Every structure is written in C-alpha cells, then in structure tokens.
Backbone as a ProteinNet text record, in pm:
[ID]
protein_1_A
[PRIMARY]
APIARPVSIVGRCSYLFNAKYGGESAVLKLTWTRTGRLPEGAVYRVLEHHGVSNIPKIFKSGVIVKDFAGYRLEFLVMEHCGTPMVTHVQGMSMGYMSMFLVDKLVKSSIVCVSTTLTEALAANVLHRDVSADSITIKDGTAHVICWGYAKLISPPTDSDLRAETAKYWCFDWDKALKPTPAKDQSIGPALYVSSRLLLQAATRGIYDDLESLLYVTLDTLSNRPRAGKPNEQPVGFAFLNSPSMAMARLACTQSDSRFLSFFGVDLLRISTLED
[TERTIARY]
1453	1539.6	1490	1582.4	1539.9	1482.1	1386.8	1326.5	1391	1459.9	1533.1	1436.6	1460.7	1381.3	1458	1438.8	1507.7	1452.1	1538.1	1494.4	1558.5	1497.8	1550.5	1593.2	1696.2	1738.9	1680.6	1595.7	1534.7	1383.1	1317.1	1170.7	1109.7	1130.3	1070.3	1143.2	1175.2	1236	1185	1167	1115.1	1204.7	1215	1289.2	1194.3	1193	1101.3	1177.9	1119.2	1180.2	1073.3	1105.5	1017.2	1017.6	901.3	890.7	781.2	766.2	657	587.9	454.7	380.7	268.5	274.8	172.9	162.6	277.3	278.4	242.7	199	162.9	278.4	286.7	385.4	351.7	452.6	430.2	544	524.2	626	645.1	769.8	803.9	846.2	780.3	811.1	857.4	980.8	1036.5	1043.4	987.7	980.7	1028.1	1124.3	1162.4	1082.5	1010.1	929.8	928.1	903.4	900.5	787.3	811.7	713.1	580.9	581	457.5	372	425.1	350	248.9	150	50.8	114	115.6	174.6	95.3	166.7	98.3	8.9	54.9	-26.8	-158.1	-158	-282.5	-378.8	-324.1	-408.2	-475	-396.1	-453.1	-559.6	-538	-636.6	-769.5	-765.5	-887.3	-952.7	-871.5	-925.7	-992.6	-927.9	-985.8	-1116.5	-1118.6	-1238.9	-1357.9	-1333	-1440.9	-1461.7	-1390.5	-1411.6	-1367.8	-1266.1	-1217.2	-1158.8	-1196.4	-1156.5	-1024.5	-966.5	-846.8	-725.3	-706.6	-586	-517.9	-389.6	-321.6	-377.4	-378	-407.8	-285.6	-308.2	-198.5	-194.8	-86	-73	-23.5	71.5	130.1	190	186.8	236.8	268.4	340.5	369.3	481.2	516.9	623.2	742.2	859.3	981	1052.6	1063.4	1127.4	1029.4	990.1	891.7	947.3	1069	1126.3	1277.9	1342.2	1487.6	1523.7	1563.4	1598.6	1484	1361.2	1244.9	1189.3	1240	1191.9	1136.7	1042	978.7	1006.7	1035.2	1056.1	933.9	865.5	744	771	689.3	699.2	559.8	550.5	427.7	465.3	394.7	404.8	271.5	276.5	151.9	150.8	32.5	12.9	96	157.2	226.3	120.4	108.8	-2.1	39.8	138.4	174.2	274.4	265.2	359.3	288.2	361.7	298.8	229.1	115	37.3	119.1	199.4	280.2	375.3	444.3	538.4	466.1	352.2	274	234.4	184.7	141	260.1	370	488.8	538.5	513.5	559.7	469.1	355	263	299.3	290	317.7	209.4	240.4	147.6	76.2	45.8	-37.3	-180.6	-266.1	-403.3	-478.2	-468.3	-540.1	-484.9	-352.5	-292.6	-338.5	-350.7	-398.7	-538.7	-623.4	-758.9	-754.7	-667.7	-655.4	-601.6	-506.8	-453.7	-564.2	-644.1	-752.9	-851.9	-885.3	-979.3	-921.6	-792.5	-726.5	-722.2	-687.9	-677.9	-814	-917.3	-1051.9	-1095	-1074.5	-1114.7	-1030.6	-903	-814.4	-856.1	-897.6	-945.2	-1064.9	-1155.9	-1274.2	-1232.6	-1142.6	-1098	-1032.6	-938.7	-863.6	-954.8	-1040.3	-1133.7	-1225	-1270.4	-1355.7	-1281.4	-1156.1	-1076.9	-1056.9	-1022.5	-996.5	-1122.7	-1236.8	-1361.5	-1409.5	-1388.5	-1421.6	-1332.3	-1205.1	-1113.7	-1158	-1202.2	-1249.6	-1369.7	-1457.7	-1572.7	-1527	-1407.1	-1348.6	-1259.7	-1267.8	-1190.3	-1040.4	-1003.8	-862.5	-833.7	-728	-676.5	-544.8	-526.5	-404.8	-283.2	-289.1	-189.1	-58.7	-52.2	71	38.9	-64.1	-101.5	4.8	71.7	181.5	194.2	291.4	311.3	343.5	407.6	445.5	331.8	227.6	121.9	-2.7	-1.5	-111.9	-54	-93.4	-36.6	-144.9	-99.6	-191.6	-156.6	-258.6	-241.7	-362.9	-337	-445.2	-549.6	-503.9	-594.1	-672	-644.5	-717	-619.7	-661.4	-577.3	-587.6	-475	-469.5	-403.9	-442.5	-381.5	-297.2	-166.1	-74.5	-6.7	94.6	176	91.5	35.1	-47.8	32.7	164.3	248.5	239.7	195.3	179.8	33.7	-51.8	-195.3	-222.6	-334.5	-376	-519.7	-545.7	-682.6	-739.1	-855.6	-920.2	-966.7	-1007.6	-1048.3	-1027.2	-1012.2	-991	-1116.2	-1103.1	-1219.3	-1326.3	-1451.5	-1561.3	-1583.3	-1539.7	-1550.1	-1444.7	-1488.1	-1394.3	-1303.1	-1355.5	-1273.5	-1164.3	-1201.2	-1103.4	-996.9	-1039.2	-946.1	-846.1	-894.9	-807.7	-715.7	-771.9	-692.2	-581.9	-614	-515.8	-402.2	-435.8	-333.8	-241.4	-297.8	-217.2	-126	-179.8	-102.6	13.4	-12.1	89.6	167.5	142.8	224.9	230.8	113.9	111.1	-6.9	-6.6	-111.9	-192.4	-324.1	-408.3	-396.5	-393.9	-388.8	-262.5	-149.7	-24.5	-22.1	-72.8	-69.7	-163.4	-270.6	-368.8	-357.2	-244.9	-227.8	-228.6	-268.5	-277.9	-147.8	-161.5	-46.2	5.7	137.6	191.7	153.3	142.2	102.8	199	328.4	427.1	457.4	362.2	372.6	467.4	574.5	671.3	625	526	480.9	374.1	414.2	315	336.9	430.1	454	542.8	577.1	662.6	600.3	679.2	626.9	561.6	607.2	555.2	405.6	353.1	212.7	130.6	191	123.5	28.4	-84.1	-181.9	-122.9	-178.7	-129.8	-144.5	-252.9	-273.5	-158.2	-118	-12.4	124	145	269.4	281.1	165.3	163.1	151.2	176.3	183.5	50.9	-56.8	-186.7	-179	-248.4	-240.9	-323.1	-419.4	-504.2	-500.6	-539.1	-545.1	-665.8	-712.6	-831.8	-836.6	-952.5	-968.6	-944.2	-974.7	-954.9	-807.7	-720.7	-577.4	-532.7	-585.6	-553.6	-607.1	-726.1	-784	-708.1	-657.5	-574.3	-444.7	-390	-270.4	-300.3	-418.6	-459.4	-463.3	-508.4	-508.8	-368	-269.9	-132.8	-71.8	-106.6	-58.9	-118.3	-246.1	-311.2	-246.4	-221.4	-157.2	-16.7	54.7	189.3	183.9	81.2	64.4	46.4	-26.7	-57.8	44.3	135.5	228.9	338.4	381.6	496.2	623.7	620.3	736.4	858.2	977.6	1099.2	1114.4	1152.8	1167.4	1308.1	1397.1	1533.2	1584.9	1678.3	1733.7	1734.1	1756.8	1767.2	1629.4	1623	1494.9	1421.2	1493.7	1426	1365.2	1381.2	1317.7	1176.3	1139.2	1007.2	900.8	776.9	667.3	638.2	571.1	547.5	486.2	387.5	316.4	401.1	509.4	596.3	738.3	751.7	882.2	923.3	1049.7	1099.9	1134.8	1035.2	1050.8	1040.9	1066.2	1038.6	887.4	845	703	609.9	634.9	542.8	537.8	652.2	655.8	580.7	596.9	524.7	374.4	333.1	190.4	133.2	201.8	151.6	150.2	251.8	255.4	137.3	106.1	-4.9	-139.4	-151.8	-275.5	-294.8	-186.3	-195.1	-233.5	-180.8	-213.2	-363.1	-424.6	-566.9	-655.7	-602.5	-680.9	-667.8	-593.4	-561.6	-656.9	-760.5	-863.1	-803.2	-810	-772.5	-624.7	-540.4	-396.7	-356.4	-451.5	-421.4	-341.6	-389.8	-323.9	-185.2	-170.4	-39.9	64.9	23.3	118.3	174.8	110.2	159.7	219.7	238.1	299.7	207.9	75.4	-21.9	-67.3	-57.1	-99.4	-249.9	-324.9	-471	-515.3	-437.8	-477.1	-473.8	-391.5	-378.3	-493.1	-568.1	-671.5	-810.4	-830.2	-959.9	-1073.7	-1048.5	-1157.1	-1188.3	-1099.3	-1127	-1244.9	-1277.5	-1386.7	-1521.7	-1521.1	-1648.6	-1723.2
-1761.6	-1658.8	-1521.8	-1433.2	-1299.1	-1219.1	-1131.7	-1041.8	-905.4	-857.3	-730.8	-614.7	-530.4	-410.4	-322.4	-188.9	-100.4	-115.5	-106.5	-112.1	2.2	37.4	141.5	78.5	134.9	82.9	166.6	263	349.3	335.3	314.5	312.6	178.2	125.2	-1.9	-54.3	-182	-239.5	-381.8	-419.7	-551.8	-620.6	-752.3	-834.9	-940.2	-956	-1048.2	-1162.8	-1283.8	-1402	-1482.7	-1530.6	-1624.7	-1755.9	-1818.1	-1939.8	-2030.2	-2145.7	-2238.9	-2273.8	-2284.8	-2326.9	-2419	-2543.7	-2639.4	-2655.9	-2641.4	-2654.5	-2527.4	-2421.3	-2296.1	-2196.6	-2112	-2005.6	-1907.9	-1871.1	-1784.6	-1684.3	-1589.4	-1489.8	-1490.3	-1499	-1485.2	-1340.5	-1273.3	-1133.9	-1123.7	-1077.4	-1053.7	-903.2	-855.3	-711.3	-674.6	-582.8	-518.6	-389.4	-371.6	-250.8	-212.1	-86.5	-39.4	-107.7	-137.2	-211.8	-136.9	-5	70.6	75.3	25.1	31	-83.6	-62.3	-165.9	-272.4	-399	-505.4	-523.9	-550.2	-574.5	-697.8	-799.4	-919.1	-891.1	-795	-757.8	-690.8	-612	-547.9	-654.6	-752.6	-860.1	-938.1	-954.7	-1026.1	-951.8	-820	-739.7	-743.1	-731	-733.7	-867.3	-976	-1109.2	-1125.8	-1076.4	-1086.9	-1019.4	-910.3	-835.8	-878.9	-981.5	-1033.6	-941.3	-859.6	-767.9	-849	-814.6	-892.3	-844.9	-931.8	-899.8	-863.6	-934.9	-920.9	-1057.6	-1064.9	-1194.7	-1284.9	-1413.1	-1510.5	-1523.6	-1525.5	-1543.1	-1689.5	-1759.5	-1901.2	-1923	-1841.4	-1856.4	-1721.9	-1690.2	-1560.2	-1564.3	-1463.3	-1456.3	-1358.6	-1355.8	-1269	-1355.7	-1323.4	-1398.5	-1338.1	-1204.3	-1132.5	-1026.5	-1034.3	-940.6	-800.2	-790.6	-657.9	-666.5	-605.8	-596.2	-449.9	-380.3	-237.9	-156.3	-193.5	-117.5	-160.6	-270.4	-320.1	-461.9	-494	-625.8	-689	-820.1	-892	-978.3	-948.2	-1020.5	-1101.6	-1204.8	-1276	-1305.8	-1306.1	-1341.6	-1435.7	-1547.4	-1631.7	-1615.6	-1553.3	-1515.9	-1558.4	-1556.1	-1587.9	-1495.3	-1552.2	-1470.6	-1414.9	-1283.4	-1220.7	-1166.5	-1228.3	-1190.7	-1077.5	-1000.6	-891.3	-756.8	-649.5	-516.7	-484.4	-417.8	-386.3	-309	-212.4	-132.7	-222.5	-313	-404.8	-502.8	-551.7	-648.5	-590.3	-467.9	-404.6	-371.6	-328.4	-299.5	-422.3	-539.5	-663.3	-713.4	-648.4	-688.9	-616.9	-688.2	-624.6	-523.1	-429.4	-320.4	-332.2	-456.1	-473.4	-431.4	-425.1	-375.9	-460.5	-593.9	-679.9	-663.7	-650.5	-631.8	-500.4	-396.9	-268.7	-282.2	-359.4	-382.5	-457.3	-558.5	-635.5	-550.1	-459.3	-368.6	-280.6	-222.7	-135.5	-211	-333.4	-415.7	-448.5	-482.3	-515.4	-395.6	-278.9	-158.8	-120.8	-126.6	-94.3	-187.4	-317.5	-412.8	-395.6	-358.8	-339.9	-219.4	-112	6.3	-29.7	-110.1	-152.4	-238.7	-336	-426.4	-349.1	-261.2	-188.9	-93.1	-21.2	70.6	-4.9	-122.1	-205.2	-246.3	-290.9	-333.1	-217.7	-99.9	15	59.8	54.9	96.1	-10	-138.4	-244.6	-232.5	-200.8	-182.6	-63.9	42.6	159.2	122.2	37.5	-8.7	-88.3	-145.7	-217.6	-124.9	7.4	110.2	102.8	59.2	49.3	138.2	220	297.9	235.5	215.8	152.2	242.8	366.4	471.6	450.3	347.4	324.6	269.3	325.1	280.6	330.1	235.8	270.4	161.6	176.7	77.2	-59.8	-63.7	-191.9	-259.9	-186.1	-243.7	-286.2	-269.8	-317.8	-419.4	-544.3	-651.8	-722.6	-795.4	-871.4	-1019.4	-1099.7	-1245	-1308.2	-1385	-1451.3	-1350.4	-1233.1	-1132.9	-1051.6	-1073.1	-1002	-918.5	-797	-708.4	-744	-731	-751.2	-630.5	-602.1	-493.3	-555.8	-531.3	-589.4	-476.5	-510.8	-412	-326.4	-388.1	-317.2	-279	-274.3	-247.1	-106.5	-11.3	126.7	162.2	60.1	85	138.6	208	265.5	224.6	181	155.1	282.6	322.8	443.6	421.3	299.8	262.7	113.3	63.8	-79.6	-158.7	-288.6	-370.9	-364.2	-360.8	-358.5	-495.7	-599.9	-735.9	-753.3	-765.2	-771.3	-893.9	-1007	-1128	-1108.8	-1052.4	-1026.3	-929.1	-824.7	-723.7	-785.2	-864.9	-925.3	-1030.2	-1115.7	-1222.7	-1166.4	-1061	-1001.3	-934.4	-861	-792.9	-893.6	-1003.6	-1104.8	-1177	-1213.3	-1290.6	-1209.1	-1078	-993.9	-908.5	-926.9	-864.4	-711.5	-649	-503.2	-450.3	-320	-253.4	-165	-185.2	-108.1	42	84.6	228.4	292.8	223.4	278.1	274.7	165.9	150.1	246.6	289.5	378	522.6	558.6	697.3	788.1	916.2	1007.6	1015.4	1021.8	1032.1	1174.9	1196.8	1332.6	1402.2	1535	1610.3	1584	1581.9	1554	1404.8	1327.3	1182.3	1137.3	1067.3	1022.9	897.5	829.2	703.5	730.2	796.7	834.5	765.5	673.3	602.2	680	619.6	687.2	818.4	924.3	1057.2	1061.2	974.5	975	945.6	877.5	837.2	901.7	989.9	1050.2	1160.7	1175.7	1279.1	1418	1514.4	1652.6	1707.5	1670.8	1717.3	1675.7	1550.3	1499.8	1555.3	1579.3	1643.4	1783.1	1845.6	1978.7	1969	1847.9	1821.4	1846	1795.2	1800.4	1724.6	1776.1	1716.8	1589.3	1569.2	1449.5	1379.4	1254.4	1180.2	1089	1050.4	966.8	885.2	828.1	739.2	811.7	942.1	1014.8	1027.2	1028.7	1031.6	899	787.2	656.6	645	699.1	692.3	780.9	895.1	978.8	905.4	833.7	753.1	646	586.6	488.5	552	677.2	748.5	755.6	790.7	805.1	670.3	564.9	431.6	392.7	424.5	394.1	471.8	601.5	683.7	632.3	588.8	535.8	405.9	324.1	198.9	224.4	330.9	362.6	456.6	507.7	608.9	548.6	627.8	591.3	654.1	704.9	776.9	686.3	741.8	660.4	607.5	482.5	421.5	438	490.8	517.4	637.6	708.3	824.5	945.9	1060.6	1184.1	1229.8	1290	1337.3	1431.5	1514.3	1611.2	1546.6	1414.2	1344.1	1299.6	1311.1	1266.7	1370	1322.6	1417.6	1495.4	1608.9	1699.5	1627	1543.7	1477.9	1381.8	1330.1	1236.5	1290.7	1422	1484.2	1468.4	1442.1	1422.9	1558.5	1620.3	1752.1	1740.4	1850.3	1847.2	1841.9	1803.7	1775.9	1891.5	2015.8	2125.5	2153.1	2147.6	2174.5	2067.7	1940.8	1833	1848.8	1885.7	1904.9	2016.1	2128.3	2241.4	2207.9	2134.8	2096.1	2006.1	1913.1	1821.6	1891.8	1983.6	2060.9	2142.5	2194.1	2267.5	2174.7	2054.1	1956.6	1926.4	1916.7	1881.3	1989.1	2110.2	2219	2227.3	2134	2144.9	2068	2006.3	1935.9	1834.5	1864.8	1767.2	1728.6	1814.8	1785.3	1714.7	1691.9	1633.5	1504.3	1410	1280.4	1291.9	1380.8	1395.4	1445.9	1521.9	1570	1455.6	1338.1	1220.3	1118.6	1158.9	1070.5	964.3	985.9	887.3	922.9	828.5	845.5	821.1	921.6	910.2	793.6	761.7	653	518.4	507.7	379.7	351.9	454.2	432.8	466.2	458	494.3	411.3	284.3	198.7	224.1	290.9	319.4	414.4	488.7	585.6	519.6	393.4	323.8	295.7
-95.3	-151.5	-105.4	-69.8	-26.8	-142.8	-110.8	-209.6	-190.4	-293.4	-282	-264.9	-165	-141.9	-44.8	-52.5	42.3	182.9	283	422	498.2	609	696	827.8	889	1019	1131.9	1097.7	1198.5	1191	1304.5	1310.8	1281.6	1160.8	1122.5	1000.1	997.6	877.9	859.7	733.5	701.2	600.1	614.2	520.3	464.5	332.1	266.3	201.4	209.2	150.5	78	-43.5	-110.9	-33.9	-23	57	0.8	63.8	33.9	164.5	158.9	278.3	232.7	274.9	234.4	84.3	15.1	-130.1	-204.8	-133.5	-197.4	-192.3	-295.8	-295.3	-183.1	-108.2	7.5	19.7	108.7	141.2	291.9	335	476	499.2	591.2	622	766.9	785.6	918.7	939.7	1049.1	1072.8	1212.4	1218	1343.9	1353.5	1461.3	1478.2	1624.8	1652.7	1791	1866.5	1992.5	2072.2	2086.3	2073.1	2088.2	1963	1849.5	1723.8	1714.3	1630.4	1602.6	1513.6	1553.7	1470.6	1340.9	1232.8	1105.4	1115.3	1189	1205.1	1274.8	1368.1	1436.5	1339.1	1246.6	1144.4	1058.6	1013.2	931.7	1009.7	1139.1	1221.6	1221.8	1233.4	1232.2	1094.4	988.9	852.7	823	863	841.1	918.7	1041.4	1125.2	1058	984.7	919.4	773.9	729.7	594.7	484	508.8	405.8	290.1	167.8	50	-9.7	-92.1	-171.2	-86.7	24	105.5	112	146.2	151.4	261.2	233.1	338.2	427.4	558	652.9	694.4	660.4	693.1	836.6	877.5	1009.7	1048.8	1179.4	1222.8	1371.7	1417.3	1559.5	1591.6	1719.3	1770	1807.2	1752.5	1782.4	1902.7	1902.9	2013.1	2062.6	2190.3	2244.2	2262.2	2313.9	2339.8	2345.3	2246.8	2245.1	2219.9	2327.4	2318.8	2260.7	2299.2	2253.6	2119.4	2063.8	1935.6	1950.3	1862.7	1860.4	1724	1722	1595.8	1568.2	1458.6	1419.9	1293.4	1272.2	1144.5	1090.7	959.6	888.9	775.2	764.1	645	574	458.7	391.1	245.2	189.1	48.3	-39.6	-143.3	-243.4	-338.2	-342.4	-417	-553.5	-615.8	-751.6	-758.8	-865.2	-890.4	-880.6	-850.1	-846	-978	-969.9	-1089.7	-1191.9	-1145.6	-1237.2	-1314.6	-1244.5	-1308.3	-1399.7	-1355	-1431.8	-1567.1	-1568.1	-1693.1	-1781.9	-1722.2	-1802	-1875.7	-1817.5	-1879.8	-1991.5	-2011.6	-2117.4	-2246.5	-2358.8	-2488	-2517.9	-2607.2	-2633.2	-2767.4	-2810	-2928.1	-2897.5	-3000.1	-2980.4	-2877.9	-2889.1	-2795.8	-2654.6	-2643	-2511	-2449.2	-2530.3	-2479.2	-2423	-2491.4	-2442	-2309.4	-2299.4	-2175.2	-2061.8	-2093.5	-1991.9	-1936.9	-2027.1	-1983.3	-1896.2	-1937.4	-1860.1	-1722.6	-1718.3	-1593.1	-1499.8	-1553.8	-1470.8	-1414.4	-1497	-1448.1	-1335.1	-1354.7	-1251.1	-1125.2	-1142.5	-1027.1	-944.8	-1011	-939.8	-852.8	-908.9	-833.6	-714.7	-738.5	-631.7	-517.2	-551.1	-448.3	-373	-445.7	-380.4	-284.2	-327.5	-241.4	-114.8	-130.7	-15.4	82.5	31.3	118.6	192.2	124.2	190.4	288.8	257	352.6	476.2	454.3	567.3	653.1	588.7	663.8	750.2	696.7	775.1	897.1	889.9	1003.8	1086.7	1058.9	1130.1	1102.7	981.8	944.1	823.7	832.9	720.2	676.8	546.9	497.5	513.9	463.6	479.7	402.2	317.4	241.6	103.3	38.6	-95	-193.1	-258.5	-349.2	-454.5	-543.4	-648.8	-591.3	-474.2	-414.9	-340.4	-304.8	-221.5	-299.3	-431.4	-515.7	-613.2	-598.5	-679.9	-760.3	-860.7	-945.3	-937	-906.3	-905.1	-972.8	-1077.4	-1152.7	-1198.9	-1242	-1297.3	-1195.6	-1066.2	-961	-878.5	-845.9	-765.7	-618	-547.8	-403.5	-338.4	-215.3	-139.7	-29.1	-33.5	63.6	142.8	218.5	291.7	385.9	488.3	585.7	710.3	698.5	813.7	869.5	786.5	834	857.6	856.3	876.3	1016.2	1028.5	1156.1	1183.9	1305.9	1348.4	1409.4	1361.9	1412.4	1556.1	1584.8	1720.6	1736.9	1859.8	1879.8	1843.9	1818.5	1784.8	1893.5	1851.7	1948.6	2011.3	1940	1992.1	2101.7	2227.6	2340.6	2333.4	2285.8	2274.6	2169.3	2056.1	1950.7	1999.8	2067.6	2118.9	2216.6	2311.2	2411.9	2350.5	2264	2202.6	2113.8	2037.4	1946.2	2023.9	2129.4	2209.6	2277.9	2328.5	2396.2	2298.9	2184	2085.9	2030.6	2006.4	1942.7	2042.6	2169.3	2274.9	2263	2258.4	2251.9	2332.3	2352.8	2429.1	2334.6	2330.5	2238.3	2262.7	2386.7	2417.6	2361	2374.6	2321	2168.8	2111.6	1966.1	1894.9	1961.9	1898.5	1944.9	2004	2046.1	1923.9	1938.2	1823.9	1744.8	1612.6	1524.1	1522.9	1531.6	1524.6	1394.6	1399.8	1280.8	1164.9	1193.4	1090.4	1091.4	1042.9	1044.4	934.9	971.6	873.4	799	851	790.7	685.1	576.7	477.8	344.2	336.3	212	117.7	0.9	-96.9	-144.7	-145.4	-179.8	-317.4	-409	-545	-550	-447.7	-448.9	-337.2	-262.1	-147.1	-192.3	-122.2	-157.3	-138.6	-210.1	-202.3	-60.7	7	144.9	236.2	223.4	310	271.7	141.9	99.7	159.6	183.2	245.1	396.2	449.9	593.5	665.5	605.6	672.2	804.3	905.5	1039.3	1051.6	963.1	968	832.8	832.8	707.4	710.9	592.1	586.3	458.9	431.1	317.1	185.4	179.3	53.9	19.1	119.3	92.2	29.8	81.3	23.3	-119.5	-144	-278	-376.4	-329.1	-417	-450.4	-352.6	-379.5	-483.9	-477.3	-577.8	-716.4	-724.8	-852.9	-909.5	-826.9	-875.8	-915.3	-842.5	-881.3	-1016.8	-1037.4	-1165.1	-1279	-1256.6	-1358.8	-1388.9	-1285.6	-1306.2	-1385.2	-1359.5	-1432.4	-1581.8	-1615.2	-1754.7	-1819	-1738.3	-1788.2	-1875.6	-1973.3	-2055.8	-2003	-1880.3	-1828.3	-1820.6	-1835.2	-1822	-1680.7	-1669.2	-1537.6	-1482.4	-1562.2	-1515.7	-1593.7	-1535.6	-1604	-1515.8	-1575.5	-1499.9	-1451.4	-1332.9	-1279.6	-1374.3	-1449.8	-1537.3	-1661.5	-1676.2	-1787.6	-1752.2	-1625	-1580.1	-1616.9	-1647.9	-1670.7	-1542.3	-1557.1	-1444.1	-1324.2	-1349.7	-1239.6	-1159.6	-1219.5	-1150.1	-1132.9	-1141.2	-1120.4	-974.3	-950.9	-815.4	-754.4	-690.1	-630.6	-478.9	-408.7	-265.2	-245	-128.1	-104.5	-139	-89.8	-123.3	-273.5	-341.1	-485.2	-563.3	-522.4	-588.9	-570.1	-450.2	-423	-509.4	-517.5	-596.3	-745	-792.9	-933.6	-968	-879.4	-906.3	-897.7	-804.9	-797.5	-925.4	-980.3	-1107	-1221.1	-1220	-1324.4	-1327.9	-1209.8	-1204.3	-1264.4	-1280.9	-1337.7	-1489.3	-1547.8	-1690.1	-1780.8	-1723.1	-1800.4	-1897.7	-2027.6	-2128.9	-2124.8	-2067.8	-2063.5	-1934	-1847.1	-1717	-1729.5	-1810.6	-1821.5	-1882.7	-1981.4	-2045.8	-1948.2	-1845.9	-1746	-1661.4	-1667.6	-1596.8	-1693.6	-1818.4	-1916.4	-1971.2	-1961.4	-2008.2	-2148.7	-2239.9	-2377.9	-2386.2	-2430.8	-2436.8	-2524.5	-2630.1	-2718.8	-2648.8	-2543.6	-2473.3	-2378	-2343.7	-2241.5	-2293.8	-2425	-2482.1	-2423	-2397.6	-2348.3	-2200.8	-2127.1	-1986.4	-1969.9	-2078.2	-2068.7	-2088.2	-2130.4	-2155.8	-2028.1
[MASK]
+++++++++++++++++++++++++++++++++++++++++++++++++++++++++++++++++++++++++++++++++++++++++++++++++++++++++++++++++++++++++++++++++++++++++++++++++++++++++++++++++++++++++++++++++++++++++++++++++++++++++++++++++++++++++++++++++++++++++++++++++++++++++++++++++++++++++++++++++++

C-alpha cells in the first residue's frame, strides 16, 4: 500500500510503499533524482560500512533506470522503522504515568539521534534533513531515516568501498561531491531548519542538524494545534518567511524561563526532563 506524503516533480521525488521482505515489515522507496546527485543507497552503504547505529537495515537496493532525461530511478527495500516521534507521542495518553514514559522516551531519543548524527559525521556524512518525518520510534528506540538529502564531506578513504559503491549506484564521486550552492534548496522543512540556514548561511554543519533536532523535540512536546489558522501557532512554530522565523526564534532563545512556552511546551509536562 502506498504511504501518503507530499512529493515534488522538480529536483527529486520519492514514493513510499508498505511492503514485506522475508516476513519482516518493510518499506519500498522509489526515487527519481538527478544523475549528478549522491544516491541515498550510496549514503546508506557508507553509513553501514562505518557501523553507524539507529539507521534502517537495507534489505535490497539498486538502480532501475540509469539515465532518463538526466534523472536516475533508484529503489530501496528497507526496514520499517516505526512511526515519527512527534506522531508517536501524540498518540500516547497524557495520564501521569504516560507523561513519565513520554519524558523517558524523549530523553533516550535525543541521545540516540545525537549519537547517530555524530557517528555519521565521523564517517564524513551530514544528514541535512532532520525533521519530524526523519526521526521515528520503533520498539521504544529512535531511528534516523530519510538520508536522501545527505552530503558526504569527502569520498570514502577505503578505495574498494569507493569504487564498488560508485559502480553499483552508477554515479561519479567528483560530480556528486561538488560544492553546494550558497542558496541550497535542500534544507528540509522550514519549520525545523536552523536559524543560520533560514538566514541563507553559505555553509552548514553538524550544529545545524542538532538545532533541527531541538525543534523536533520541542514539537514533540508542544501542545500547539496541529491544524487551523497560522496565527494560532505559538511564536516558535509560526509559519513566517525564513528571515522572520529565524529572528523570532533567536528572540525566543533570549527569553530564559519563557523559552519553552514560546514553542507551546507546558513546563509541567517536562519536569522529569530536567533530572
């Protein structure tokens, strides 16, 4: 069955389907992407080679179409890693015991995701798309998925890995690792993007991904309305243009005790997070 999600017909688009592989729940991901881009499957190959934790297992993968009008069709059959953390927590009741479990889950998830992102950095990989959709919960453990916009800082030092990955995924390392334009459009949903990137910073790094993790965590704990008029959203999650959103969030960080309330987070709900 298809998994509903927005797609773009320009630059890169992916279609997801629920599937089974060897009796396990899986996801089939079909992606049209420009031939010069780094394949998501190649990113997973590098992450697996370096033993990066809390990422999906890849059961089967490959290239279906090498080049059609400058686009490549890739497929991944991967482990189903549960539901997005934001959705998972919203589905939990808010009794006292549930609140304690939510706090415990969020704390452990922050550790898991931070570990994954730093392990990936050690493998010269930046995720670049940390958002509500890319952090999921399965069996109480957080996973980091959606590595399609990831960037390798440099090609693998292992010559065999470098050659095998390029041949299997039909791409050229030099083209795939060319410098990113200053106005990089592949920055993920604006709601979770770091203030630097909202202000069109020319470079990006691990701190931008970690700031995005902060916003996903705040959204997970927020009581903000999930539907309705934009002006009903708390300041931190107001749907503004990029510069205005960046300045609003920078102002929020200077508010000390009111910081969390600006993101719609009830202090009583997160008392145990301070332990």
